[in-house]
C-alpha positions in Angstrom: -27.1 7.8 -1.8 -23.6 8.7 -2.5 -22.0 11.7 -4.2 -18.5 11.4 -5.6 -16.3 14.1 -6.8 -13.8 13.2 -9.4 -11.3 15.3 -11.4 -12.1 16.5 -15.0 -10.0 13.9 -16.8 -11.4 11.1 -14.9 -15.1 12.2 -15.6 -14.3 12.7 -19.4 -13.0 9.0 -19.4 -16.0 7.8 -17.6 -18.4 9.7 -19.9 -16.6 8.3 -22.9 -16.8 4.9 -21.6 -20.5 5.1 -20.9 -21.2 6.7 -24.2 -19.3 3.8 -26.0 -21.0 1.1 -24.3 -24.6 2.5 -23.5 -24.1 2.2 -19.8 -24.4 4.9 -17.3 -21.5 6.5 -15.5 -23.2 5.4 -12.3 -23.1 1.8 -13.6 -19.3 2.0 -14.0 -18.8 3.9 -10.7 -20.8 1.2 -8.9 -18.7 -1.6 -10.7 -15.4 0.1 -9.7 -16.5 0.4 -6.0 -17.6 -3.3 -5.9 -14.3 -4.4 -7.6 -12.1 -2.7 -5.3 -14.1 -2.9 -1.9 -12.9 -6.3 -0.9 -9.3 -5.3 -1.3 -9.9 -2.0 0.7 -11.5 -3.8 3.5 -8.8 -6.5 3.5 -6.0 -3.8 3.6 -7.5 -1.7 6.5 -8.3 -4.9 8.4 -4.5 -6.0 8.0 -3.4 -2.5 8.9 -5.5 -2.6 12.2 -4.3 -5.8 13.0 -0.5 -4.9 12.7 -1.2 -2.3 15.2 -1.2 -5.0 17.9 1.7 -7.0 16.2 4.4 -8.1 18.7 7.7 -9.3 17.0 7.8 -12.2 19.6 4.5 -13.6 18.1 6.3 -13.9 14.7 7.0 -17.3 13.3 10.3 -17.7 11.0 9.0 -18.9 7.5 11.4 -22.0 7.7 9.6 -23.0 10.8 6.3 -22.5 9.4 7.2 -24.6 6.3 8.4 -27.3 8.4 5.4 -27.2 10.5 3.2 -27.6 7.3 5.3 -30.2 5.8 6.4 -27.9 2.9 9.9 -28.4 1.5 12.1 -25.6 0.1 
């Protein structure tokens, strides 16, 4: 179970969408969460990994392209 607080304008938009489509507000809230959850997980994983980033581990793009056989 999850309770989410949203501002009045967003709730009005959500209610209008639900009324126009015959779906529930919960349906659209769930769809929005599912649509963005992967992106949020990726973002925070990348952010966490960057905490341990060392500049000496970086590979110049030109070197990487050459290693992969990609031309300019």
